[in-house]
Coordinates of N, CA and C in Angstrom, one line a residue:
M6 N -20.0 -21.0 -2.3 CA -19.7 -19.7 -1.7 C -18.8 -19.9 -0.5
S7 N -17.8 -19.1 -0.3 CA -17.0 -19.2 0.9 C -17.7 -18.7 2.1
Q8 N -17.2 -19.1 3.2 CA -17.9 -18.7 4.5 C -17.5 -17.2 4.8
L9 N -18.5 -16.5 5.3 CA -18.3 -15.1 5.8 C -17.8 -15.1 7.2
C10 N -16.8 -14.3 7.4 CA -16.2 -14.2 8.8 C -17.1 -13.2 9.5
I11 N -17.6 -13.6 10.7 CA -18.4 -12.7 11.5 C -17.5 -11.6 12.1
P12 N -18.0 -10.4 12.0 CA -17.2 -9.3 12.6 C -16.9 -9.6 14.1
V13 N -15.7 -9.3 14.5 CA -15.4 -9.5 16.0 C -14.6 -8.3 16.4
S14 N -14.7 -8.1 17.7 CA -13.9 -6.9 18.3 C -12.5 -7.4 18.6
S15 N -11.6 -6.6 18.1 CA -10.1 -7.0 18.3 C -9.6 -6.4 19.6
E16 N -8.3 -6.6 19.8 CA -7.7 -6.1 21.1 C -7.8 -4.6 21.2
K17 N -7.8 -4.0 20.0 CA -7.9 -2.5 20.0 C -9.3 -2.0 19.9
D18 N -10.3 -2.9 20.2 CA -11.7 -2.6 20.1 C -12.1 -2.1 18.7
R19 N -11.5 -2.7 17.7 CA -11.9 -2.4 16.3 C -12.8 -3.4 15.8
L20 N -13.8 -3.1 15.1 CA -14.7 -4.0 14.5 C -14.0 -4.5 13.2
T21 N -13.7 -5.9 13.2 CA -12.8 -6.5 12.2 C -13.6 -7.4 11.3
L22 N -13.3 -7.4 10.0 CA -14.0 -8.3 9.1 C -13.0 -8.9 8.1
V23 N -13.0 -10.2 7.9 CA -12.2 -10.8 6.9 C -13.1 -11.4 5.8
L24 N -12.9 -11.1 4.5 CA -13.7 -11.6 3.4 C -12.8 -12.1 2.3
S25 N -13.2 -13.2 1.7 CA -12.5 -13.7 0.5 C -13.0 -12.8 -0.6
L26 N -12.2 -12.7 -1.7 CA -12.6 -11.8 -2.8 C -13.9 -12.3 -3.5
D27 N -14.1 -13.6 -3.5 CA -15.4 -14.1 -4.1 C -16.6 -13.8 -3.3
T28 N -16.4 -13.8 -2.0 CA -17.6 -13.4 -1.1 C -17.9 -12.0 -1.3
L29 N -16.9 -11.1 -1.3 CA -17.1 -9.7 -1.5 C -17.8 -9.5 -2.9
G30 N -17.4 -10.2 -3.9 CA -18.1 -10.1 -5.2 C -19.5 -10.5 -5.1
N31 N -19.8 -11.5 -4.4 CA -21.2 -12.0 -4.3 C -22.0 -11.0 -3.5
M32 N -21.4 -10.3 -2.5 CA -22.1 -9.3 -1.8 C -22.4 -8.1 -2.6
L33 N -21.4 -7.7 -3.4 CA -21.6 -6.5 -4.2 C -22.5 -6.7 -5.4
S34 N -22.7 -7.9 -5.8 CA -23.6 -8.3 -6.9 C -25.0 -8.6 -6.5
G35 N -25.2 -8.6 -5.1 CA -26.5 -8.9 -4.6 C -26.8 -10.4 -4.4
Q36 N -25.8 -11.2 -4.6 CA -26.1 -12.7 -4.4 C -26.1 -13.1 -3.0
C37 N -25.5 -12.3 -2.1 CA -25.6 -12.6 -0.7 C -25.6 -11.2 0.1
P38 N -26.2 -11.1 1.2 CA -26.3 -9.9 1.9 C -25.0 -9.4 2.6
F39 N -24.9 -8.1 2.8 CA -23.8 -7.6 3.6 C -24.0 -8.0 5.0
P40 N -23.0 -8.2 5.8 CA -23.2 -8.6 7.2 C -23.7 -7.4 8.0
P41 N -24.4 -7.6 9.1 CA -24.9 -6.4 9.9 C -23.7 -5.7 10.4
G42 N -23.8 -4.4 10.4 CA -22.7 -3.5 10.9 C -21.5 -3.3 9.9
F43 N -21.7 -3.7 8.7 CA -20.7 -3.6 7.7 C -20.1 -2.2 7.6
T44 N -21.0 -1.2 7.6 CA -20.6 0.2 7.5 C -19.8 0.7 8.7
M45 N -19.8 -0.1 9.8 CA -19.0 0.3 11.0 C -17.7 -0.4 11.1
V46 N -17.4 -1.3 10.1 CA -16.1 -2.0 10.2 C -14.9 -1.1 10.1
E47 N -13.9 -1.3 10.9 CA -12.7 -0.4 11.0 C -11.5 -1.1 10.4
T48 N -11.5 -2.5 10.4 CA -10.4 -3.2 9.9 C -10.9 -4.3 8.9
L49 N -10.6 -4.1 7.6 CA -11.1 -5.0 6.6 C -9.9 -5.7 5.9
T50 N -10.0 -7.0 5.9 CA -9.0 -7.8 5.2 C -9.6 -8.6 4.1
L51 N -9.1 -8.4 2.8 CA -9.6 -9.2 1.7 C -8.6 -10.3 1.3
T52 N -9.1 -11.5 1.2 CA -8.2 -12.6 0.9 C -8.5 -13.2 -0.5
S53 N -7.6 -14.0 -1.0 CA -7.8 -14.6 -2.3 C -9.1 -15.5 -2.4
P54 N -9.7 -15.6 -3.5 CA -10.9 -16.4 -3.7 C -10.7 -17.8 -3.1
C55 N -11.8 -18.3 -2.5 CA -11.8 -19.7 -1.9 C -11.7 -20.7 -3.1
P56 N -10.8 -21.7 -3.0 CA -10.7 -22.7 -4.1 C -11.9 -23.5 -4.3
S57 N -12.7 -23.6 -3.3 CA -14.0 -24.4 -3.4 C -15.2 -23.6 -3.8
S58 N -15.0 -22.4 -4.2 CA -16.1 -21.5 -4.6 C -16.8 -22.1 -5.7
T59 N -18.1 -22.0 -5.7 CA -19.0 -22.5 -6.8 C -19.9 -21.4 -7.3
G60 N -20.4 -21.6 -8.5 CA -21.3 -20.6 -9.0 C -20.6 -19.5 -9.8
A61 N -21.3 -18.6 -10.4 CA -20.8 -17.5 -11.1 C -20.0 -16.5 -10.2
M62 N -18.9 -16.1 -10.7 CA -18.1 -15.2 -9.9 C -17.6 -14.0 -10.8
L63 N -17.7 -12.8 -10.4 CA -17.2 -11.7 -11.1 C -15.7 -11.8 -11.3
S64 N -15.2 -11.2 -12.3 CA -13.8 -11.2 -12.5 C -13.2 -10.3 -11.4
P65 N -11.9 -10.5 -11.0 CA -11.2 -9.7 -10.0 C -11.3 -8.2 -10.4
S66 N -11.2 -7.8 -11.6 CA -11.2 -6.4 -12.0 C -12.6 -5.9 -11.8
A67 N -13.7 -6.7 -12.1 CA -15.0 -6.3 -11.9 C -15.4 -6.1 -10.4
I68 N -14.8 -7.0 -9.6 CA -15.0 -6.9 -8.2 C -14.4 -5.6 -7.6
C69 N -13.2 -5.3 -8.1 CA -12.5 -4.1 -7.6 C -13.3 -2.9 -8.1
H70 N -13.8 -2.9 -9.3 CA -14.6 -1.8 -9.8 C -15.9 -1.6 -8.9
A71 N -16.5 -2.7 -8.6 CA -17.8 -2.6 -7.8 C -17.4 -2.2 -6.4
F72 N -16.3 -2.6 -5.9 CA -15.9 -2.3 -4.5 C -15.6 -0.8 -4.5
A73 N -14.9 -0.3 -5.5 CA -14.6 1.2 -5.6 C -15.9 2.0 -5.6
K74 N -16.9 1.5 -6.3 CA -18.2 2.2 -6.3 C -18.8 2.2 -4.9
C75 N -18.7 1.1 -4.2 CA -19.2 0.9 -2.9 C -18.5 1.9 -1.9
L76 N -17.2 2.0 -2.1 CA -16.4 3.0 -1.3 C -16.9 4.4 -1.5
E77 N -17.1 4.7 -2.8 CA -17.6 6.1 -3.1 C -18.9 6.5 -2.4
T78 N -19.7 5.5 -2.0 CA -20.9 5.8 -1.4 C -20.7 6.2 0.1
G79 N -19.5 5.9 0.6 CA -19.3 6.2 2.0 C -19.5 5.0 2.9
A80 N -19.7 3.8 2.3 CA -20.0 2.6 3.0 C -18.9 2.1 3.9
C81 N -17.7 2.5 3.6 CA -16.5 2.1 4.4 C -15.8 3.3 5.0
K82 N -16.5 4.4 5.3 CA -15.9 5.6 5.7 C -15.2 5.5 7.1
N83 N -15.6 4.4 7.8 CA -15.0 4.3 9.1 C -13.7 3.4 9.1
L84 N -13.3 2.9 8.0 CA -12.1 2.1 7.9 C -10.9 2.8 8.4
K85 N -10.1 2.0 9.2 CA -8.8 2.5 9.6 C -7.7 1.6 9.1
S86 N -8.0 0.4 8.7 CA -7.0 -0.5 8.2 C -7.6 -1.4 7.1
L87 N -6.9 -1.4 6.0 CA -7.4 -2.1 4.8 C -6.2 -3.0 4.3
T88 N -6.5 -4.3 4.2 CA -5.5 -5.2 3.7 C -6.0 -5.9 2.4
V89 N -5.2 -5.8 1.3 CA -5.5 -6.4 0.1 C -4.3 -7.2 -0.5
S90 N -3.5 -7.6 0.4 CA -2.2 -8.3 -0.1 C -2.5 -9.6 -0.7
G91 N -1.7 -9.9 -1.8 CA -1.7 -11.2 -2.4 C -2.9 -11.5 -3.3
L92 N -3.7 -10.5 -3.6 CA -4.9 -10.8 -4.4 C -4.5 -10.9 -5.9
F93 N -3.5 -10.2 -6.4 CA -3.1 -10.1 -7.8 C -1.6 -10.4 -8.0
R94 N -1.2 -11.4 -7.3 CA 0.3 -11.7 -7.3 C 0.8 -11.9 -8.7
D95 N 0.1 -12.6 -9.6 CA 0.5 -12.9 -10.9 C -0.1 -12.0 -12.0
H96 N -0.5 -10.8 -11.5 CA -1.2 -9.8 -12.5 C -0.2 -9.4 -13.6
F97 N -0.8 -9.3 -14.8 CA -0.1 -8.7 -15.9 C -1.1 -8.0 -16.7
S98 N -0.8 -6.8 -17.2 CA -1.7 -6.0 -18.0 C -0.9 -5.4 -19.2
S99 N -1.5 -5.6 -20.4 CA -0.9 -5.1 -21.6 C -1.2 -3.7 -21.8
N100 N -2.2 -3.1 -21.1 CA -2.5 -1.7 -21.2 C -2.2 -0.9 -20.0
N101 N -1.3 -1.4 -19.1 CA -0.8 -0.7 -18.0 C -1.9 -0.2 -17.0
E102 N -2.9 -1.0 -16.8 CA -4.0 -0.7 -15.9 C -4.1 -1.9 -14.9
H103 N -4.1 -1.5 -13.6 CA -4.1 -2.5 -12.5 C -5.6 -2.6 -12.0
P104 N -6.0 -3.8 -11.6 CA -7.4 -4.0 -11.1 C -7.7 -3.0 -9.9
L105 N -6.6 -2.7 -9.1 CA -6.8 -1.8 -7.9 C -6.9 -0.4 -8.3
R106 N -6.7 0.0 -9.6 CA -6.7 1.4 -10.0 C -8.0 2.1 -9.6
T107 N -9.1 1.4 -9.8 CA -10.4 2.1 -9.5 C -10.5 2.3 -8.0
V108 N -10.0 1.4 -7.2 CA -10.0 1.5 -5.7 C -9.2 2.7 -5.3
F109 N -8.0 2.8 -5.9 CA -7.1 4.0 -5.6 C -7.8 5.3 -5.9
H110 N -8.6 5.3 -7.0 CA -9.3 6.5 -7.4 C -10.3 6.8 -6.4
A111 N -11.1 5.8 -5.9 CA -12.1 6.1 -4.9 C -11.5 6.6 -3.7
L112 N -10.4 6.1 -3.3 CA -9.7 6.5 -2.1 C -9.2 8.0 -2.3
S113 N -8.8 8.3 -3.5 CA -8.3 9.7 -3.7 C -9.4 10.7 -3.6
Q114 N -10.6 10.2 -3.7 CA -11.8 11.1 -3.6 C -12.2 11.2 -2.2
G115 N -11.5 10.7 -1.2 CA -11.8 10.8 0.2 C -12.7 9.8 0.7
A116 N -12.8 8.6 0.1 CA -13.7 7.5 0.5 C -13.4 7.0 1.9
C117 N -12.2 7.0 2.3 CA -11.8 6.4 3.6 C -10.9 7.4 4.3
P118 N -11.4 8.5 4.8 CA -10.6 9.6 5.4 C -9.8 9.2 6.6
H119 N -10.2 8.1 7.3 CA -9.6 7.8 8.6 C -8.6 6.6 8.4
L120 N -8.3 6.2 7.2 CA -7.4 5.1 7.0 C -6.0 5.4 7.5
T121 N -5.5 4.5 8.4 CA -4.1 4.7 8.9 C -3.2 3.6 8.5
E122 N -3.7 2.5 8.0 CA -2.9 1.3 7.6 C -3.4 0.8 6.2
F123 N -2.5 0.6 5.3 CA -2.8 0.0 4.0 C -1.8 -1.0 3.7
H124 N -2.2 -2.3 3.6 CA -1.3 -3.4 3.3 C -1.6 -3.9 1.9
C125 N -0.7 -3.7 1.0 CA -0.9 -4.1 -0.4 C 0.3 -4.8 -0.9
A126 N 0.8 -5.8 -0.3 CA 2.0 -6.5 -0.7 C 1.6 -7.6 -1.8
A127 N 2.6 -7.9 -2.6 CA 2.4 -9.0 -3.6 C 1.2 -8.9 -4.4
N128 N 1.1 -7.8 -5.1 CA -0.1 -7.5 -6.0 C 0.3 -7.2 -7.4
G129 N 1.6 -7.3 -7.7 CA 2.0 -7.0 -9.1 C 1.7 -5.6 -9.5
L130 N 1.9 -4.6 -8.6 CA 1.5 -3.3 -8.9 C 2.4 -2.7 -10.1
Q131 N 3.7 -3.0 -10.0 CA 4.6 -2.5 -11.0 C 4.6 -0.9 -10.9
D132 N 5.2 -0.3 -11.9 CA 5.3 1.2 -11.9 C 3.9 1.8 -12.1
Y133 N 3.1 1.3 -13.0 CA 1.8 1.9 -13.3 C 0.9 1.8 -12.1
G134 N 0.9 0.8 -11.3 CA 0.1 0.7 -10.1 C 0.5 1.6 -9.0
A135 N 1.9 1.8 -8.9 CA 2.4 2.7 -7.9 C 2.0 4.1 -8.3
T136 N 2.1 4.4 -9.5 CA 1.7 5.8 -10.0 C 0.2 6.0 -9.8
A137 N -0.6 5.0 -10.0 CA -2.0 5.2 -9.8 C -2.3 5.5 -8.3
M138 N -1.5 4.9 -7.5 CA -1.7 5.1 -6.0 C -1.2 6.4 -5.5
S139 N -0.3 7.0 -6.2 CA 0.4 8.2 -5.7 C -0.6 9.4 -5.5
L140 N -1.5 9.6 -6.4 CA -2.5 10.7 -6.3 C -3.3 10.6 -5.0
W141 N -3.7 9.4 -4.6 CA -4.4 9.2 -3.4 C -3.5 9.5 -2.2
L142 N -2.3 9.0 -2.2 CA -1.4 9.2 -1.1 C -1.1 10.7 -0.9
A143 N -1.0 11.4 -2.0 CA -0.6 12.9 -1.9 C -1.7 13.7 -1.4
N144 N -3.0 13.4 -1.8 CA -4.1 14.3 -1.5 C -5.2 13.8 -0.5
A145 N -5.2 12.5 -0.3 CA -6.4 12.1 0.5 C -6.0 11.0 1.5
A146 N -4.7 11.0 2.0 CA -4.3 10.0 3.0 C -3.6 10.7 4.1
P147 N -4.2 11.7 4.7 CA -3.5 12.5 5.7 C -3.2 11.8 7.0
K148 N -3.8 10.7 7.3 CA -3.6 10.0 8.6 C -2.8 8.7 8.4
M149 N -2.3 8.4 7.1 CA -1.7 7.2 6.9 C -0.4 7.0 7.7
Q150 N -0.3 5.9 8.4 CA 0.8 5.6 9.3 C 1.6 4.4 8.8
V151 N 1.0 3.4 8.3 CA 1.6 2.1 7.9 C 1.3 1.8 6.5
L152 N 2.3 1.8 5.6 CA 2.1 1.5 4.2 C 3.0 0.3 3.8
V153 N 2.4 -0.8 3.4 CA 3.2 -2.0 3.0 C 3.0 -2.2 1.5
L154 N 4.1 -2.1 0.8 CA 4.1 -2.3 -0.7 C 5.2 -3.3 -1.1
S155 N 5.5 -4.2 -0.3 CA 6.5 -5.2 -0.6 C 6.1 -6.1 -1.7
D156 N 7.1 -6.6 -2.4 CA 7.0 -7.6 -3.5 C 5.9 -7.2 -4.5
N157 N 6.2 -6.1 -5.2 CA 5.2 -5.6 -6.2 C 5.9 -5.2 -7.5
N158 N 7.2 -5.6 -7.6 CA 7.9 -5.3 -8.8 C 7.9 -3.8 -9.2
I159 N 7.9 -2.9 -8.2 CA 8.0 -1.5 -8.4 C 9.5 -1.1 -8.7
A160 N 9.7 -0.3 -9.7 CA 11.0 0.1 -10.1 C 11.1 1.6 -9.9
D161 N 12.2 2.2 -10.5 CA 12.5 3.6 -10.2 C 11.3 4.5 -10.6
A162 N 10.7 4.3 -11.8 CA 9.6 5.2 -12.3 C 8.5 5.2 -11.3
G163 N 8.1 4.1 -10.7 CA 7.0 4.0 -9.7 C 7.4 4.7 -8.4
M164 N 8.7 4.5 -8.1 CA 9.2 5.2 -6.9 C 9.2 6.7 -7.0
M165 N 9.5 7.2 -8.2 CA 9.5 8.7 -8.4 C 8.1 9.2 -8.1
S166 N 7.1 8.5 -8.5 CA 5.7 8.9 -8.3 C 5.4 8.9 -6.8
L167 N 5.8 7.8 -6.1 CA 5.5 7.6 -4.7 C 6.3 8.7 -3.9
A168 N 7.5 8.9 -4.3 CA 8.3 10.0 -3.5 C 7.6 11.3 -3.7
W169 N 7.1 11.6 -4.9 CA 6.4 12.9 -5.0 C 5.2 13.0 -4.1
A170 N 4.5 11.8 -3.9 CA 3.3 11.8 -3.0 C 3.8 12.0 -1.6
F171 N 4.8 11.3 -1.2 CA 5.3 11.4 0.2 C 5.7 12.9 0.5
S172 N 6.3 13.5 -0.5 CA 6.8 14.9 -0.2 C 5.6 15.9 -0.1
H173 N 4.4 15.5 -0.7 CA 3.3 16.5 -0.7 C 2.2 16.1 0.3
S174 N 2.4 15.0 1.0 CA 1.3 14.6 1.9 C 1.8 15.0 3.3
N175 N 0.8 14.9 4.3 CA 1.1 15.2 5.7 C 2.1 14.1 6.2
A176 N 3.1 14.5 6.9 CA 4.2 13.6 7.3 C 3.7 12.8 8.5
S177 N 2.8 11.9 8.3 CA 2.3 11.1 9.4 C 2.8 9.6 9.3
L178 N 3.4 9.3 8.2 CA 3.9 7.9 8.0 C 4.9 7.5 8.9
T179 N 4.7 6.3 9.6 CA 5.7 5.8 10.6 C 6.4 4.5 10.1
T180 N 5.7 3.8 9.2 CA 6.3 2.5 8.7 C 6.1 2.4 7.2
L181 N 7.2 2.3 6.5 CA 7.1 2.1 5.0 C 7.9 0.9 4.6
R182 N 7.2 -0.1 4.0 CA 7.8 -1.3 3.6 C 7.8 -1.5 2.1
L183 N 9.1 -1.4 1.6 CA 9.2 -1.5 0.1 C 10.2 -2.6 -0.3
G184 N 10.3 -3.6 0.6 CA 11.2 -4.7 0.3 C 10.8 -5.6 -0.9
Q185 N 11.7 -6.3 -1.5 CA 11.4 -7.2 -2.6 C 10.8 -6.6 -3.8
N186 N 11.3 -5.4 -4.2 CA 10.9 -4.7 -5.4 C 12.1 -4.6 -6.3
A187 N 12.0 -3.7 -7.2 CA 13.1 -3.5 -8.2 C 13.7 -2.1 -8.1
L188 N 13.7 -1.6 -6.9 CA 14.2 -0.2 -6.7 C 15.7 -0.2 -6.8
A189 N 16.2 0.8 -7.5 CA 17.7 1.0 -7.8 C 18.1 2.3 -7.2
D190 N 19.3 2.8 -7.6 CA 19.9 4.0 -7.0 C 19.0 5.2 -7.1
R191 N 18.3 5.4 -8.2 CA 17.5 6.5 -8.4 C 16.4 6.6 -7.3
S192 N 15.9 5.4 -7.0 CA 14.9 5.3 -5.9 C 15.4 5.7 -4.6
A193 N 16.7 5.3 -4.3 CA 17.3 5.7 -3.0 C 17.5 7.2 -3.0
G194 N 17.8 7.8 -4.1 CA 18.0 9.2 -4.2 C 16.6 9.9 -4.0
A195 N 15.6 9.4 -4.5 CA 14.2 10.0 -4.4 C 13.8 9.9 -2.9
L196 N 14.1 8.8 -2.2 CA 13.7 8.7 -0.8 C 14.6 9.7 0.0
A197 N 15.8 9.9 -0.4 CA 16.7 10.8 0.3 C 16.1 12.2 0.2
A198 N 15.5 12.5 -1.0 CA 14.9 13.9 -1.2 C 13.7 14.1 -0.3
V199 N 13.0 13.0 -0.1 CA 11.8 13.1 0.8 C 12.2 13.4 2.2
F200 N 13.3 12.7 2.6 CA 13.8 13.1 4.0 C 14.2 14.5 4.0
K201 N 14.9 15.0 3.0 CA 15.4 16.4 3.0 C 14.2 17.4 3.0
S202 N 13.1 17.0 2.4 CA 11.9 17.9 2.3 C 11.0 17.7 3.6
R203 N 11.5 16.9 4.5 CA 10.8 16.6 5.8 C 9.4 15.9 5.6
G204 N 9.3 15.2 4.5 CA 8.1 14.4 4.2 C 8.1 13.1 5.1
F205 N 9.3 12.8 5.6 CA 9.3 11.6 6.5 C 9.7 11.9 7.9
D206 N 9.2 13.0 8.4 CA 9.5 13.4 9.8 C 9.1 12.4 10.8
A207 N 8.0 11.7 10.6 CA 7.4 10.8 11.5 C 7.9 9.3 11.3
L208 N 8.6 9.1 10.2 CA 9.0 7.7 9.8 C 9.9 7.1 10.8
E209 N 9.6 5.9 11.2 CA 10.4 5.1 12.2 C 11.0 3.9 11.6
V210 N 10.3 3.3 10.6 CA 10.8 2.0 10.0 C 10.7 2.2 8.4
L211 N 11.9 1.9 7.8 CA 12.0 2.0 6.3 C 12.6 0.6 5.9
D212 N 11.9 -0.2 5.2 CA 12.3 -1.5 4.8 C 12.6 -1.4 3.3
L213 N 13.9 -1.7 2.9 CA 14.3 -1.7 1.5 C 15.0 -3.0 1.1
H214 N 14.9 -4.0 1.9 CA 15.6 -5.2 1.7 C 15.2 -5.9 0.3
R215 N 16.2 -6.6 -0.3 CA 16.0 -7.3 -1.5 C 15.5 -6.4 -2.7
N216 N 16.2 -5.3 -2.9 CA 16.0 -4.4 -4.0 C 17.3 -4.4 -4.9
A217 N 17.4 -3.5 -5.8 CA 18.6 -3.4 -6.6 C 19.4 -2.1 -6.3
I218 N 19.3 -1.6 -5.1 CA 20.1 -0.5 -4.6 C 21.5 -0.9 -4.4
K219 N 22.4 -0.1 -5.0 CA 23.9 -0.4 -4.9 C 24.5 0.7 -4.0
A220 N 25.8 0.6 -3.9 CA 26.6 1.5 -3.0 C 26.3 3.0 -3.2
P221 N 26.3 3.5 -4.4 CA 26.0 4.9 -4.6 C 24.7 5.4 -4.1
G222 N 23.6 4.6 -4.3 CA 22.3 4.9 -3.8 C 22.2 4.8 -2.3
A223 N 22.8 3.8 -1.7 CA 22.8 3.6 -0.3 C 23.6 4.8 0.4
K224 N 24.7 5.2 -0.2 CA 25.5 6.3 0.3 C 24.7 7.6 0.3
C225 N 24.0 7.8 -0.8 CA 23.2 9.1 -0.9 C 22.2 9.1 0.2
L226 N 21.5 8.0 0.4 CA 20.4 7.9 1.4 C 21.0 8.1 2.8
L227 N 22.1 7.4 3.1 CA 22.7 7.5 4.5 C 23.3 8.8 4.8
Q228 N 23.8 9.5 3.7 CA 24.4 10.8 4.0 C 23.3 11.8 4.4
V229 N 22.1 11.7 3.8 CA 21.0 12.6 4.2 C 20.5 12.2 5.6
L230 N 20.5 11.0 5.9 CA 20.0 10.6 7.3 C 21.0 11.0 8.3
R231 N 22.3 11.2 8.0 CA 23.2 11.7 9.0 C 23.3 13.2 9.1
M232 N 22.6 13.9 8.2 CA 22.7 15.3 8.3 C 21.9 15.8 9.5
P233 N 22.5 16.9 10.2 CA 21.8 17.4 11.3 C 20.5 18.1 10.9
T234 N 19.5 18.0 11.8 CA 18.2 18.6 11.5 C 17.7 19.4 12.7
D235 N 16.8 20.3 12.5 CA 16.2 21.1 13.6 C 15.4 20.2 14.6
V236 N 14.7 19.3 14.0 CA 13.9 18.3 14.7 C 14.5 16.9 14.6
P237 N 14.9 16.2 15.7 CA 15.5 14.9 15.6 C 14.6 13.9 14.8
R238 N 15.3 13.2 13.9 CA 14.6 12.2 13.2 C 14.1 11.0 14.1
K239 N 12.9 10.5 13.7 CA 12.4 9.4 14.5 C 12.8 8.0 14.0
L240 N 13.5 8.0 12.8 CA 13.9 6.7 12.2 C 14.7 5.9 13.2
R241 N 14.3 4.7 13.4 CA 15.0 3.8 14.3 C 15.4 2.5 13.7
E242 N 14.9 2.2 12.4 CA 15.2 1.0 11.7 C 15.1 1.2 10.2
I243 N 16.2 0.9 9.6 CA 16.3 0.9 8.1 C 16.9 -0.4 7.6
N244 N 16.2 -1.1 6.8 CA 16.6 -2.4 6.3 C 17.1 -2.3 4.9
I245 N 18.3 -2.6 4.6 CA 18.9 -2.5 3.3 C 19.9 -3.6 3.1
D246 N 20.0 -4.1 1.9 CA 20.9 -5.3 1.7 C 22.4 -4.9 2.0
A247 N 23.1 -5.8 2.7 CA 24.5 -5.5 3.0 C 25.3 -5.2 1.8
T248 N 25.0 -5.8 0.6 CA 25.8 -5.6 -0.6 C 25.7 -4.2 -1.1
A249 N 24.6 -3.5 -0.7 CA 24.5 -2.1 -1.1 C 25.4 -1.2 -0.4
L250 N 25.9 -1.7 0.8 CA 26.8 -0.9 1.6 C 28.3 -1.1 1.3
R251 N 28.5 -2.1 0.4 CA 29.9 -2.4 0.0 C 30.4 -1.4 -1.1
P252 N 31.6 -0.9 -1.0 CA 32.0 0.0 -2.1 C 32.2 -0.8 -3.4
T253 N 31.9 -0.1 -4.5 CA 32.0 -0.7 -5.8 C 33.5 -0.8 -6.2
R254 N 33.9 -2.0 -6.6 CA 35.3 -2.2 -7.0 C 35.5 -1.7 -8.4
T255 N 36.7 -1.0 -8.6 CA 37.0 -0.5 -9.9 C 38.2 -1.4 -10.4
A256 N 38.3 -1.5 -11.7 CA 39.3 -2.3 -12.3 C 40.7 -1.6 -12.2

């Protein structure tokens, strides 16, 4: 069994806990106790299983399902930051279901109403994972400020779902990281539409580096950003590949 990290008070006076996925599974299955004060944790980071883990371990999907049930009880209602990056980097599903789908469903039911940061990079979400997340973002993430979805192989279809969510949620998002995905010009257009609908009024950082956005998509996005608005935009940083800003050569 991997070692449990004792909750500590961070610089922001948040109760912080770091758990490996196998330790969480053992806790949820009753093989080891939850640490004192677990329900008061505000920053939770889940890491990959410890290589030296011994004994029976639930499958990652089973752990996510059990964690979702735990969330639904209100056990993590005080969470403000949740990190699950890199847990399913090599995930592949033949039935278009992601292990985190049940967690997204629990969150969409209001399990963590105070969540302001969600770090979910390198999890192989693809379009179906992004779509599963969109209902939560649209209806039950009113305080979300930082959303990290880098390196998830999300393409235009997934971005359409996310853009719909951003347009229908409260405009509290300040940082959106979508680098290292498969977003193309349609995705850039969808993001531009969110800006036009004022869904990104609070956005300060937009990261789109290492995607498939070309000159037409970049131009569409930048045109919207340059349009005058009643309320000044807060965007101060946009990361996009330089190649996307070069005009397409014609024969």
